[in-house]
Amino acid sequence: METNRLQAEDQEVLDHLLEKVKEQTELFLGYPVSKDFDYQNLYDFFKYPMNNLGDPFVASTYGVGSRELEKEVVQFFAELFRAPQNNWWGYVTNGGSEGNLYGLYLARELHPKAMVYYSEATHYSVQKNLHLLNMGNIVIRTQENGEIDYDDLEYTIRMNRHMPVIIMANIGTTMTEARDDVARIKAILKKLAIQHYYIHADAALSGTYSALIEPRPAFDFEDGADSIAISGHKFFGSPMPCGVVVAKKSNRDRIARSVDYIGSVDTTITGSRNGHSPLFLWHTIKRLGIAGLKSRAMQSLATAAYTEMKLKEIGIAAWRNQDAITVNFPTPSATICKKWQLAAEQGHSHIICMPNVRPSHIDLLIADLEAEMVLRN
Amino acid sequence: METNRLQAEDQEVLDHLLEKVKEQTELFLGYPVSKDFDYQNLYDFFKYPMNNLGDPFVASTYGVGSRELEKEVVQFFAELFRAPQNNWWGYVTNGGSEGNLYGLYLARELHPKAMVYYSEATHYSVQKNLHLLNMGNIVIRTQENGEIDYDDLEYTIRMNRHMPVIIMANIGTTMTEARDDVARIKAILKKLAIQHYYIHADAALSGTYSALIEPRPAFDFEDGADSIAISGHKFFGSPMPCGVVVAKKSNRDRIARSVDYIGSVDTTITGSRNGHSPLFLWHTIKRLGIAGLKSRAMQSLATAAYTEMKLKEIGIAAWRNQDAITVNFPTPSATICKKWQLAAEQGHSHIICMPNVRPSHIDLLIADLEAEMVLRN
């Protein structure tokens, strides 16, 4: 008979890994991942092969999944992002990249001959996606703070007015959490009399809380976006990468295709889809509600302000964008980068004050930085 | 303070869903999903935001993941599928579709002007993938049993000898579990003196156990495949969809691209990747070993033989392909399809004798079928 026991040496490998994961999770400030979640309430679902096969809004013959809850999750974000009433659609993805891939795919289907524009601060996965989709694209310069250079964007579109325009806007860039202003981009398109265009917002990190702060940054459907992708494992927190993409239903319908096999019209990127991740998102939405999510955002912003202040106090040139939880500063030593898992790009690093990051963590990092300064002097 | 408790009405929604999932899992024979897994041993990992960011074979600064175990999983399948020594590469995917997308992407990068050939029994996700990748393709007829029609394939390639050839071979089609013979396909390419070609094997369902039976079907690297994708939630069993893709390292290297951000050369489709699913696969490999997996396969084949016999005994025209665990028969009533979650395509249905399916389940289905026959007469 099959048994569930592993041999002692294999069990040891797992035990070591768990220990390492636990330890590494304790000390990371450089990645946009919340780790303050507790989904034990949902563990019983791990006993079953959940699979939200195909489109969540079309009934399927496969009954072991969480499609109903997934639909509620999509609806929550559609409303949060002010999608047009009765004209929204979406699904829970395996992460921000898949959501962006979906948005760009939709854009390509609507405007096959379009040129895609995105800023140089855009996450590398977008270029990977564009290559996969075989879409022509032009990189636009960024301003100092990581926001797209609107003059360069306008100038470049002006040079290509014969082509439909697809914009990939960043709502929180990877390095500095800069937000491209979707309303301002739309105004440029209007000024140039571009009639065929599509705006996708990569709101992986900042999407959720951008909708909860005042003044509200211009990034959602009412501001001009045609689709928005967010990550679920970032601000919400989830054991595995996941995300949500919301698009206009009318656009999605144009690329729908009938599929006999699963009794479903499937326009999702993958066919078999994770049935557990919608449960995590649903759980967090229900548990916190808008008020709880808002205070979660406010706490992160407060920690970011604290971090910026503390770094400046010890003479480090820290800065951050307005209403950003990412604090930027010159890359510290390799030892500190490794210990706190800080990403580095061209001499710049950042601390991302995810909701689980507390001032006490910041104090420890500051102490490490100070200790090195003393050694160096 | 945030609490982990849900309101009573929300908890009730979850409880109902769990009940439904449990019930529906009990009664399904129509989908290729194993449900006899028990990974409680791994639940502690669900407390952490595991993420195997980027390429598993390139070190990353993000330390909370299972990359070392993922590499062992890929190695296991590379060896099982007789990949060339020191020239294999791969990763754990979110399912069979992503593995096929990767194989086709690799093929397109190597042969941008190629024509893709695949049989009409191919899973619908392949067409979706080809559309996404913008690749020209021709559908080849199938034989009665669902296997590709080699004459039609040869004839069609002959008509297009000026183009490189990409073949998408099915190692177990969705409906009848037919296997395309990769060695025979390779012989056709040789006969037509096609020098530039790529063969990807979609071995989602049958890959693992096809390597464990005698005579061994011709489907792997030694037989001529350049890449192979399997599903992890099928024969192995896993709470969430997952899979493995194995390719030749030399091919993968040609599409590698340097990425500063994560300190990783990332050629995977998604960037953030599930860090839990490699644990499930690793756990099963370690627990069962080759011998255990082999007996798991033998048991399924025995159940399939039993099912075919039982259906025939009550006068139903059942049949199956050689060494297949899928038993085909005319689609029964809608009531029975719904109860047992049987997929239907053009009047044909099937029972897939996954390792968890026992003769006792089959007996219950047979009883249902017989009861309906009595009613009808």
PDB file of N, CA, C and O in Angstrom, chain B residues 84-140:
ATOM      1  N   PRO B  84      18.822  14.422 -23.321  1.00  0.00           N
ATOM      2  CA  PRO B  84      20.273  14.302 -23.504  1.00  0.00           C
ATOM      3  C   PRO B  84      21.009  14.748 -22.243  1.00  0.00           C
ATOM      4  O   PRO B  84      20.691  15.792 -21.665  1.00  0.00           O
ATOM      5  N   GLN B  85      21.995  13.974 -21.831  1.00  0.00           N
ATOM      6  CA  GLN B  85      22.742  14.281 -20.612  1.00  0.00           C
ATOM      7  C   GLN B  85      23.381  15.653 -20.684  1.00  0.00           C
ATOM      8  O   GLN B  85      23.943  16.033 -21.715  1.00  0.00           O
ATOM      9  N   ASN B  86      23.294  16.395 -19.613  1.00  0.00           N
ATOM     10  CA  ASN B  86      23.878  17.746 -19.541  1.00  0.00           C
ATOM     11  C   ASN B  86      23.297  18.710 -20.570  1.00  0.00           C
ATOM     12  O   ASN B  86      23.878  19.749 -20.850  1.00  0.00           O
ATOM     13  N   ASN B  87      22.205  18.354 -21.162  1.00  0.00           N
ATOM     14  CA  ASN B  87      21.581  19.290 -22.101  1.00  0.00           C
ATOM     15  C   ASN B  87      20.076  19.312 -21.904  1.00  0.00           C
ATOM     16  O   ASN B  87      19.308  19.189 -22.854  1.00  0.00           O
ATOM     17  N   TRP B  88      19.649  19.416 -20.657  1.00  0.00           N
ATOM     18  CA  TRP B  88      18.230  19.549 -20.395  1.00  0.00           C
ATOM     19  C   TRP B  88      18.020  20.729 -19.464  1.00  0.00           C
ATOM     20  O   TRP B  88      18.923  21.180 -18.766  1.00  0.00           O
ATOM     21  N   TRP B  89      16.836  21.198 -19.467  1.00  0.00           N
ATOM     22  CA  TRP B  89      16.438  22.357 -18.669  1.00  0.00           C
ATOM     23  C   TRP B  89      14.921  22.272 -18.522  1.00  0.00           C
ATOM     24  O   TRP B  89      14.255  21.575 -19.286  1.00  0.00           O
ATOM     25  N   GLY B  90      14.365  22.975 -17.554  1.00  0.00           N
ATOM     26  CA  GLY B  90      12.910  22.963 -17.419  1.00  0.00           C
ATOM     27  C   GLY B  90      12.474  23.689 -16.174  1.00  0.00           C
ATOM     28  O   GLY B  90      13.295  24.225 -15.428  1.00  0.00           O
ATOM     29  N   TYR B  91      11.190  23.711 -15.953  1.00  0.00           N
ATOM     30  CA  TYR B  91      10.666  24.313 -14.728  1.00  0.00           C
ATOM     31  C   TYR B  91       9.280  23.776 -14.432  1.00  0.00           C
ATOM     32  O   TYR B  91       8.663  23.128 -15.286  1.00  0.00           O
ATOM     33  N   VAL B  92       8.817  24.014 -13.225  1.00  0.00           N
ATOM     34  CA  VAL B  92       7.479  23.594 -12.825  1.00  0.00           C
ATOM     35  C   VAL B  92       6.501  24.704 -13.222  1.00  0.00           C
ATOM     36  O   VAL B  92       6.691  25.862 -12.845  1.00  0.00           O
ATOM     37  N   THR B  93       5.511  24.343 -14.013  1.00  0.00           N
ATOM     38  CA  THR B  93       4.566  25.311 -14.576  1.00  0.00           C
ATOM     39  C   THR B  93       3.261  25.320 -13.781  1.00  0.00           C
ATOM     40  O   THR B  93       3.087  24.561 -12.837  1.00  0.00           O
ATOM     41  N   ASN B  94       2.342  26.171 -14.213  1.00  0.00           N
ATOM     42  CA  ASN B  94       1.008  26.211 -13.605  1.00  0.00           C
ATOM     43  C   ASN B  94       0.052  25.210 -14.261  1.00  0.00           C
ATOM     44  O   ASN B  94      -1.153  25.261 -14.010  1.00  0.00           O
ATOM     45  N   GLY B  95       0.579  24.359 -15.116  1.00  0.00           N
ATOM     46  CA  GLY B  95      -0.281  23.357 -15.737  1.00  0.00           C
ATOM     47  C   GLY B  95       0.195  22.995 -17.128  1.00  0.00           C
ATOM     48  O   GLY B  95       1.167  23.567 -17.638  1.00  0.00           O
ATOM     49  N   GLY B  96      -0.483  22.027 -17.725  1.00  0.00           N
ATOM     50  CA  GLY B  96      -0.092  21.528 -19.034  1.00  0.00           C
ATOM     51  C   GLY B  96      -0.073  22.610 -20.103  1.00  0.00           C
ATOM     52  O   GLY B  96       0.823  22.651 -20.945  1.00  0.00           O
ATOM     53  N   SER B  97      -1.062  23.498 -20.075  1.00  0.00           N
ATOM     54  CA  SER B  97      -1.147  24.542 -21.103  1.00  0.00           C
ATOM     55  C   SER B  97       0.090  25.426 -21.113  1.00  0.00           C
ATOM     56  O   SER B  97       0.610  25.755 -22.174  1.00  0.00           O
ATOM     57  N   GLU B  98       0.554  25.807 -19.939  1.00  0.00           N
ATOM     58  CA  GLU B  98       1.733  26.675 -19.888  1.00  0.00           C
ATOM     59  C   GLU B  98       2.960  25.951 -20.433  1.00  0.00           C
ATOM     60  O   GLU B  98       3.784  26.543 -21.119  1.00  0.00           O
ATOM     61  N   GLY B  99       3.060  24.647 -20.138  1.00  0.00           N
ATOM     62  CA  GLY B  99       4.175  23.865 -20.666  1.00  0.00           C
ATOM     63  C   GLY B  99       4.140  23.794 -22.185  1.00  0.00           C
ATOM     64  O   GLY B  99       5.173  23.901 -22.856  1.00  0.00           O
ATOM     65  N   ASN B 100       2.943  23.640 -22.741  1.00  0.00           N
ATOM     66  CA  ASN B 100       2.815  23.625 -24.199  1.00  0.00           C
ATOM     67  C   ASN B 100       3.135  25.001 -24.790  1.00  0.00           C
ATOM     68  O   ASN B 100       3.781  25.101 -25.835  1.00  0.00           O
ATOM     69  N   LEU B 101       2.666  26.037 -24.119  1.00  0.00           N
ATOM     70  CA  LEU B 101       2.961  27.394 -24.578  1.00  0.00           C
ATOM     71  C   LEU B 101       4.470  27.591 -24.610  1.00  0.00           C
ATOM     72  O   LEU B 101       5.018  28.132 -25.568  1.00  0.00           O
ATOM     73  N   TYR B 102       5.144  27.098 -23.579  1.00  0.00           N
ATOM     74  CA  TYR B 102       6.600  27.255 -23.532  1.00  0.00           C
ATOM     75  C   TYR B 102       7.280  26.502 -24.672  1.00  0.00           C
ATOM     76  O   TYR B 102       8.161  27.033 -25.342  1.00  0.00           O
ATOM     77  N   GLY B 103       6.863  25.265 -24.899  1.00  0.00           N
ATOM     78  CA  GLY B 103       7.446  24.462 -25.971  1.00  0.00           C
ATOM     79  C   GLY B 103       7.254  25.121 -27.329  1.00  0.00           C
ATOM     80  O   GLY B 103       8.178  25.201 -28.143  1.00  0.00           O
ATOM     81  N   LEU B 104       6.050  25.634 -27.559  1.00  0.00           N
ATOM     82  CA  LEU B 104       5.760  26.277 -28.845  1.00  0.00           C
ATOM     83  C   LEU B 104       6.518  27.597 -28.990  1.00  0.00           C
ATOM     84  O   LEU B 104       6.962  27.962 -30.081  1.00  0.00           O
ATOM     85  N   TYR B 105       6.659  28.304 -27.896  1.00  0.00           N
ATOM     86  CA  TYR B 105       7.397  29.575 -27.884  1.00  0.00           C
ATOM     87  C   TYR B 105       8.860  29.318 -28.259  1.00  0.00           C
ATOM     88  O   TYR B 105       9.440  29.994 -29.119  1.00  0.00           O
ATOM     89  N   LEU B 106       9.422  28.320 -27.618  1.00  0.00           N
ATOM     90  CA  LEU B 106      10.806  27.924 -27.906  1.00  0.00           C
ATOM     91  C   LEU B 106      10.941  27.566 -29.385  1.00  0.00           C
ATOM     92  O   LEU B 106      11.872  27.997 -30.073  1.00  0.00           O
ATOM     93  N   ALA B 107       9.983  26.797 -29.878  1.00  0.00           N
ATOM     94  CA  ALA B 107      10.004  26.377 -31.287  1.00  0.00           C
ATOM     95  C   ALA B 107       9.923  27.588 -32.210  1.00  0.00           C
ATOM     96  O   ALA B 107      10.643  27.669 -33.213  1.00  0.00           O
ATOM     97  N   ARG B 108       9.077  28.542 -31.863  1.00  0.00           N
ATOM     98  CA  ARG B 108       8.931  29.735 -32.703  1.00  0.00           C
ATOM     99  C   ARG B 108      10.218  30.558 -32.715  1.00  0.00           C
ATOM    100  O   ARG B 108      10.623  31.084 -33.752  1.00  0.00           O
ATOM    101  N   GLU B 109      10.871  30.656 -31.551  1.00  0.00           N
ATOM    102  CA  GLU B 109      12.105  31.437 -31.493  1.00  0.00           C
ATOM    103  C   GLU B 109      13.194  30.804 -32.347  1.00  0.00           C
ATOM    104  O   GLU B 109      14.000  31.497 -32.950  1.00  0.00           O
ATOM    105  N   LEU B 110      13.192  29.476 -32.393  1.00  0.00           N
ATOM    106  CA  LEU B 110      14.207  28.772 -33.179  1.00  0.00           C
ATOM    107  C   LEU B 110      13.866  28.790 -34.663  1.00  0.00           C
ATOM    108  O   LEU B 110      14.739  28.850 -35.512  1.00  0.00           O
ATOM    109  N   HIS B 111      12.569  28.717 -34.957  1.00  0.00           N
ATOM    110  CA  HIS B 111      12.120  28.662 -36.354  1.00  0.00           C
ATOM    111  C   HIS B 111      10.966  29.639 -36.573  1.00  0.00           C
ATOM    112  O   HIS B 111       9.797  29.230 -36.658  1.00  0.00           O
ATOM    113  N   PRO B 112      11.284  30.917 -36.669  1.00  0.00           N
ATOM    114  CA  PRO B 112      10.226  31.937 -36.713  1.00  0.00           C
ATOM    115  C   PRO B 112       9.280  31.779 -37.908  1.00  0.00           C
ATOM    116  O   PRO B 112       8.139  32.216 -37.852  1.00  0.00           O
ATOM    117  N   LYS B 113       9.749  31.160 -38.971  1.00  0.00           N
ATOM    118  CA  LYS B 113       8.892  31.074 -40.161  1.00  0.00           C
ATOM    119  C   LYS B 113       8.302  29.681 -40.355  1.00  0.00           C
ATOM    120  O   LYS B 113       7.892  29.317 -41.462  1.00  0.00           O
ATOM    121  N   ALA B 114       8.264  28.908 -39.306  1.00  0.00           N
ATOM    122  CA  ALA B 114       7.799  27.531 -39.440  1.00  0.00           C
ATOM    123  C   ALA B 114       6.280  27.438 -39.506  1.00  0.00           C
ATOM    124  O   ALA B 114       5.556  28.373 -39.147  1.00  0.00           O
ATOM    125  N   MET B 115       5.811  26.310 -39.997  1.00  0.00           N
ATOM    126  CA  MET B 115       4.386  25.976 -39.952  1.00  0.00           C
ATOM    127  C   MET B 115       4.207  24.944 -38.830  1.00  0.00           C
ATOM    128  O   MET B 115       5.022  24.037 -38.679  1.00  0.00           O
ATOM    129  N   VAL B 116       3.141  25.120 -38.053  1.00  0.00           N
ATOM    130  CA  VAL B 116       2.870  24.179 -36.964  1.00  0.00           C
ATOM    131  C   VAL B 116       1.806  23.172 -37.405  1.00  0.00           C
ATOM    132  O   VAL B 116       0.787  23.560 -37.981  1.00  0.00           O
ATOM    133  N   TYR B 117       2.062  21.900 -37.167  1.00  0.00           N
ATOM    134  CA  TYR B 117       1.119  20.840 -37.503  1.00  0.00           C
ATOM    135  C   TYR B 117       0.667  20.132 -36.234  1.00  0.00           C
ATOM    136  O   TYR B 117       1.490  19.803 -35.390  1.00  0.00           O
ATOM    137  N   TYR B 118      -0.620  19.886 -36.134  1.00  0.00           N
ATOM    138  CA  TYR B 118      -1.136  19.134 -34.992  1.00  0.00           C
ATOM    139  C   TYR B 118      -2.457  18.506 -35.396  1.00  0.00           C
ATOM    140  O   TYR B 118      -3.136  18.987 -36.302  1.00  0.00           O
ATOM    141  N   SER B 119      -2.814  17.453 -34.719  1.00  0.00           N
ATOM    142  CA  SER B 119      -4.003  16.712 -35.136  1.00  0.00           C
ATOM    143  C   SER B 119      -5.269  17.363 -34.627  1.00  0.00           C
ATOM    144  O   SER B 119      -5.249  18.153 -33.683  1.00  0.00           O
ATOM    145  N   GLU B 120      -6.387  17.008 -35.236  1.00  0.00           N
ATOM    146  CA  GLU B 120      -7.663  17.607 -34.841  1.00  0.00           C
ATOM    147  C   GLU B 120      -8.122  17.150 -33.459  1.00  0.00           C
ATOM    148  O   GLU B 120      -9.033  17.737 -32.890  1.00  0.00           O
ATOM    149  N   ALA B 121      -7.466  16.138 -32.894  1.00  0.00           N
ATOM    150  CA  ALA B 121      -7.826  15.689 -31.539  1.00  0.00           C
ATOM    151  C   ALA B 121      -7.067  16.466 -30.467  1.00  0.00           C
ATOM    152  O   ALA B 121      -7.194  16.185 -29.281  1.00  0.00           O
ATOM    153  N   THR B 122      -6.293  17.431 -30.906  1.00  0.00           N
ATOM    154  CA  THR B 122      -5.467  18.213 -29.975  1.00  0.00           C
ATOM    155  C   THR B 122      -6.331  19.073 -29.050  1.00  0.00           C
ATOM    156  O   THR B 122      -7.358  19.602 -29.466  1.00  0.00           O
ATOM    157  N   HIS B 123      -5.889  19.222 -27.814  1.00  0.00           N
ATOM    158  CA  HIS B 123      -6.620  20.013 -26.822  1.00  0.00           C
ATOM    159  C   HIS B 123      -6.793  21.460 -27.314  1.00  0.00           C
ATOM    160  O   HIS B 123      -5.875  22.030 -27.895  1.00  0.00           O
ATOM    161  N   TYR B 124      -7.972  22.020 -27.042  1.00  0.00           N
ATOM    162  CA  TYR B 124      -8.276  23.362 -27.566  1.00  0.00           C
ATOM    163  C   TYR B 124      -7.295  24.432 -27.109  1.00  0.00           C
ATOM    164  O   TYR B 124      -7.127  25.460 -27.759  1.00  0.00           O
ATOM    165  N   SER B 125      -6.622  24.188 -25.980  1.00  0.00           N
ATOM    166  CA  SER B 125      -5.694  25.210 -25.476  1.00  0.00           C
ATOM    167  C   SER B 125      -4.514  25.419 -26.421  1.00  0.00           C
ATOM    168  O   SER B 125      -3.890  26.478 -26.414  1.00  0.00           O
ATOM    169  N   VAL B 126      -4.214  24.416 -27.224  1.00  0.00           N
ATOM    170  CA  VAL B 126      -3.095  24.549 -28.162  1.00  0.00           C
ATOM    171  C   VAL B 126      -3.420  25.603 -29.223  1.00  0.00           C
ATOM    172  O   VAL B 126      -2.588  26.446 -29.558  1.00  0.00           O
ATOM    173  N   GLN B 127      -4.646  25.571 -29.711  1.00  0.00           N
ATOM    174  CA  GLN B 127      -5.039  26.594 -30.685  1.00  0.00           C
ATOM    175  C   GLN B 127      -4.999  27.983 -30.050  1.00  0.00           C
ATOM    176  O   GLN B 127      -4.599  28.958 -30.674  1.00  0.00           O
ATOM    177  N   LYS B 128      -5.421  28.046 -28.807  1.00  0.00           N
ATOM    178  CA  LYS B 128      -5.375  29.304 -28.067  1.00  0.00           C
ATOM    179  C   LYS B 128      -3.922  29.778 -27.971  1.00  0.00           C
ATOM    180  O   LYS B 128      -3.627  30.945 -28.211  1.00  0.00           O
ATOM    181  N   ASN B 129      -3.019  28.837 -27.634  1.00  0.00           N
ATOM    182  CA  ASN B 129      -1.599  29.167 -27.536  1.00  0.00           C
ATOM    183  C   ASN B 129      -1.034  29.650 -28.863  1.00  0.00           C
ATOM    184  O   ASN B 129      -0.276  30.615 -28.913  1.00  0.00           O
ATOM    185  N   LEU B 130      -1.390  28.955 -29.936  1.00  0.00           N
ATOM    186  CA  LEU B 130      -0.852  29.315 -31.246  1.00  0.00           C
ATOM    187  C   LEU B 130      -1.333  30.689 -31.677  1.00  0.00           C
ATOM    188  O   LEU B 130      -0.601  31.466 -32.289  1.00  0.00           O
ATOM    189  N   HIS B 131      -2.559  30.994 -31.313  1.00  0.00           N
ATOM    190  CA  HIS B 131      -3.115  32.305 -31.616  1.00  0.00           C
ATOM    191  C   HIS B 131      -2.356  33.376 -30.835  1.00  0.00           C
ATOM    192  O   HIS B 131      -1.944  34.404 -31.385  1.00  0.00           O
ATOM    193  N   LEU B 132      -2.149  33.103 -29.577  1.00  0.00           N
ATOM    194  CA  LEU B 132      -1.396  34.015 -28.711  1.00  0.00           C
ATOM    195  C   LEU B 132      -0.005  34.262 -29.293  1.00  0.00           C
ATOM    196  O   LEU B 132       0.489  35.386 -29.317  1.00  0.00           O
ATOM    197  N   LEU B 133       0.632  33.193 -29.759  1.00  0.00           N
ATOM    198  CA  LEU B 133       1.999  33.275 -30.263  1.00  0.00           C
ATOM    199  C   LEU B 133       2.062  33.729 -31.714  1.00  0.00           C
ATOM    200  O   LEU B 133       3.145  33.894 -32.263  1.00  0.00           O
ATOM    201  N   ASN B 134       0.898  33.882 -32.340  1.00  0.00           N
ATOM    202  CA  ASN B 134       0.876  34.345 -33.728  1.00  0.00           C
ATOM    203  C   ASN B 134       1.585  33.375 -34.670  1.00  0.00           C
ATOM    204  O   ASN B 134       2.390  33.790 -35.497  1.00  0.00           O
ATOM    205  N   MET B 135       1.319  32.090 -34.511  1.00  0.00           N
ATOM    206  CA  MET B 135       2.024  31.105 -35.331  1.00  0.00           C
ATOM    207  C   MET B 135       1.078  30.466 -36.340  1.00  0.00           C
ATOM    208  O   MET B 135      -0.014  30.028 -35.991  1.00  0.00           O
ATOM    209  N   GLY B 136       1.524  30.409 -37.585  1.00  0.00           N
ATOM    210  CA  GLY B 136       0.746  29.762 -38.631  1.00  0.00           C
ATOM    211  C   GLY B 136       0.625  28.277 -38.339  1.00  0.00           C
ATOM    212  O   GLY B 136       1.556  27.661 -37.839  1.00  0.00           O
ATOM    213  N   ASN B 137      -0.533  27.702 -38.630  1.00  0.00           N
ATOM    214  CA  ASN B 137      -0.692  26.289 -38.296  1.00  0.00           C
ATOM    215  C   ASN B 137      -1.718  25.596 -39.174  1.00  0.00           C
ATOM    216  O   ASN B 137      -2.601  26.229 -39.738  1.00  0.00           O
ATOM    217  N   ILE B 138      -1.545  24.290 -39.284  1.00  0.00           N
ATOM    218  CA  ILE B 138      -2.451  23.457 -40.079  1.00  0.00           C
ATOM    219  C   ILE B 138      -2.905  22.278 -39.224  1.00  0.00           C
ATOM    220  O   ILE B 138      -2.091  21.624 -38.568  1.00  0.00           O
ATOM    221  N   VAL B 139      -4.206  22.027 -39.261  1.00  0.00           N
ATOM    222  CA  VAL B 139      -4.747  20.907 -38.504  1.00  0.00           C
ATOM    223  C   VAL B 139      -4.725  19.652 -39.381  1.00  0.00           C
ATOM    224  O   VAL B 139      -5.167  19.675 -40.523  1.00  0.00           O
ATOM    225  N   ILE B 140      -4.203  18.575 -38.831  1.00  0.00           N
ATOM    226  CA  ILE B 140      -4.101  17.299 -39.544  1.00  0.00           C
ATOM    227  C   ILE B 140      -5.232  16.384 -39.094  1.00  0.00           C
ATOM    228  O   ILE B 140      -5.643  16.415 -37.932  1.00  0.00           O
TER     229      ILE B 140
END
